[in-house]
mmCIF file of C-alpha atoms in Angstrom:
data_model
loop_
_atom_site.group_PDB
_atom_site.id
_atom_site.type_symbol
_atom_site.label_atom_id
_atom_site.label_comp_id
_atom_site.label_asym_id
_atom_site.label_seq_id
_atom_site.Cartn_x
_atom_site.Cartn_y
_atom_site.Cartn_z
ATOM 1 C CA MET A 1294 -28.873 4.368 -17.701
ATOM 2 C CA ALA A 1295 -25.848 4.023 -15.425
ATOM 3 C CA ALA A 1296 -25.427 5.214 -11.841
ATOM 4 C CA LEU A 1297 -22.470 7.252 -10.698
ATOM 5 C CA ALA A 1298 -19.749 5.501 -8.686
ATOM 6 C CA PRO A 1299 -19.264 6.856 -5.165
ATOM 7 C CA ALA A 1300 -18.178 10.370 -6.295
ATOM 8 C CA PRO A 1301 -18.632 12.494 -9.442
ATOM 9 C CA ARG A 1302 -15.045 11.696 -10.427
ATOM 10 C CA PHE A 1303 -13.399 8.605 -8.977
ATOM 11 C CA TYR A 1304 -10.179 9.735 -7.271
ATOM 12 C CA GLU A 1305 -7.477 7.613 -5.715
ATOM 13 C CA HIS A 1306 -4.226 8.468 -3.995
ATOM 14 C CA ASP A 1307 -1.180 6.498 -2.890
ATOM 15 C CA SER A 1308 -0.027 5.873 0.678
ATOM 16 C CA ASN A 1309 1.754 9.264 0.687
ATOM 17 C CA GLY A 1310 -1.422 11.120 -0.278
ATOM 18 C CA ASP A 1311 -0.206 11.766 -3.825
ATOM 19 C CA PRO A 1312 -2.458 11.055 -6.843
ATOM 20 C CA LEU A 1313 -2.310 7.411 -7.955
ATOM 21 C CA SER A 1314 -1.133 8.444 -11.421
ATOM 22 C CA GLY A 1315 -1.600 5.632 -13.934
ATOM 23 C CA GLY A 1316 -3.267 3.462 -11.292
ATOM 24 C CA LEU A 1317 -5.651 0.734 -12.390
ATOM 25 C CA VAL A 1318 -9.203 0.019 -11.237
ATOM 26 C CA TYR A 1319 -10.362 -3.510 -12.012
ATOM 27 C CA THR A 1320 -14.112 -4.045 -11.697
ATOM 28 C CA TYR A 1321 -15.764 -7.385 -11.022
ATOM 29 C CA LEU A 1322 -19.109 -8.802 -9.998
ATOM 30 C CA THR A 1323 -18.998 -8.591 -6.190
ATOM 31 C CA ASN A 1324 -17.229 -11.472 -4.407
ATOM 32 C CA THR A 1325 -16.003 -12.938 -7.732
ATOM 33 C CA THR A 1326 -13.309 -12.574 -10.367
ATOM 34 C CA THR A 1327 -15.907 -12.178 -13.129
ATOM 35 C CA PRO A 1328 -15.167 -8.872 -14.918
ATOM 36 C CA LEU A 1329 -18.066 -6.402 -14.846
ATOM 37 C CA ALA A 1330 -18.379 -3.403 -17.157
ATOM 38 C CA THR A 1331 -18.377 0.213 -16.036
ATOM 39 C CA TYR A 1332 -19.247 3.162 -18.245
ATOM 40 C CA THR A 1333 -17.764 6.489 -19.291
ATOM 41 C CA ASP A 1334 -20.956 8.489 -18.670
ATOM 42 C CA SER A 1335 -24.481 8.362 -17.290
ATOM 43 C CA GLY A 1336 -25.948 7.119 -20.572
ATOM 44 C CA GLY A 1337 -24.187 3.798 -20.150
ATOM 45 C CA GLY A 1338 -23.571 3.578 -23.891
ATOM 46 C CA THR A 1339 -19.770 3.463 -23.829
ATOM 47 C CA GLN A 1340 -17.892 0.996 -21.657
ATOM 48 C CA ASN A 1341 -14.653 1.833 -19.899
ATOM 49 C CA THR A 1342 -11.701 -0.440 -20.417
ATOM 50 C CA ASN A 1343 -11.265 -3.003 -17.640
ATOM 51 C CA PRO A 1344 -9.095 -2.095 -15.893
ATOM 52 C CA VAL A 1345 -9.849 1.619 -15.953
ATOM 53 C CA GLU A 1346 -6.591 3.555 -16.046
ATOM 54 C CA LEU A 1347 -6.436 6.595 -13.778
ATOM 55 C CA ASP A 1348 -5.122 9.839 -15.266
ATOM 56 C CA SER A 1349 -2.069 11.738 -14.000
ATOM 57 C CA ALA A 1350 -4.208 13.229 -11.216
ATOM 58 C CA GLY A 1351 -5.461 9.774 -10.115
ATOM 59 C CA ARG A 1352 -8.959 10.359 -11.536
ATOM 60 C CA ALA A 1353 -11.401 8.616 -13.865
ATOM 61 C CA SER A 1354 -15.074 8.734 -14.799
ATOM 62 C CA ILE A 1355 -16.566 5.460 -13.578
ATOM 63 C CA TRP A 1356 -20.304 4.904 -13.899
ATOM 64 C CA LEU A 1357 -21.893 1.661 -12.697
ATOM 65 C CA SER A 1358 -24.837 -0.453 -13.733
ATOM 66 C CA PRO A 1359 -27.546 -0.164 -11.054
ATOM 67 C CA SER A 1360 -28.414 -3.836 -11.664
ATOM 68 C CA PHE A 1361 -25.258 -5.248 -10.041
ATOM 69 C CA LEU A 1362 -23.023 -5.000 -7.006
ATOM 70 C CA TYR A 1363 -19.372 -4.439 -7.878
ATOM 71 C CA LYS A 1364 -15.981 -5.384 -6.499
ATOM 72 C CA PHE A 1365 -13.205 -2.829 -7.120
ATOM 73 C CA VAL A 1366 -9.566 -3.880 -7.061
ATOM 74 C CA VAL A 1367 -7.332 -0.808 -7.134
ATOM 75 C CA LYS A 1368 -3.711 -1.317 -8.177
ATOM 76 C CA THR A 1369 -0.678 0.835 -8.823
ATOM 77 C CA SER A 1370 0.639 1.269 -12.353
ATOM 78 C CA GLY A 1371 3.150 -1.450 -11.388
ATOM 79 C CA ASP A 1372 0.272 -3.871 -10.651
ATOM 80 C CA ALA A 1373 0.635 -3.868 -6.840
ATOM 81 C CA THR A 1374 -2.742 -4.091 -5.083
ATOM 82 C CA VAL A 1375 -3.643 -0.978 -3.088
ATOM 83 C CA TYR A 1376 -6.991 -2.319 -1.860
ATOM 84 C CA THR A 1377 -10.012 -4.447 -2.714
ATOM 85 C CA VAL A 1378 -13.579 -3.584 -1.774
ATOM 86 C CA ASN A 1379 -16.828 -5.524 -2.381
ATOM 87 C CA ASP A 1380 -20.480 -4.504 -2.505
ATOM 88 C CA ILE A 1381 -20.137 -1.170 -4.279
#
């Protein structure tokens, strides 16, 4: 079973407050560059792609394994880093 990422639907916006349409969420084992799987639903049976591509509204379903701490690297569709956060 997977645990839900910080909100029911992950949502990201750009510096203007607009949805980060087509943005990318790379997920790693915290404090590393080792890719770590996320899941499409609470059952944890289907992995997301890595990176997870955000829809036109800047949203995605991102469920996490409760066995690990994650690092998220959020980037624009043009591959510019928006932010990085550890220990999710």
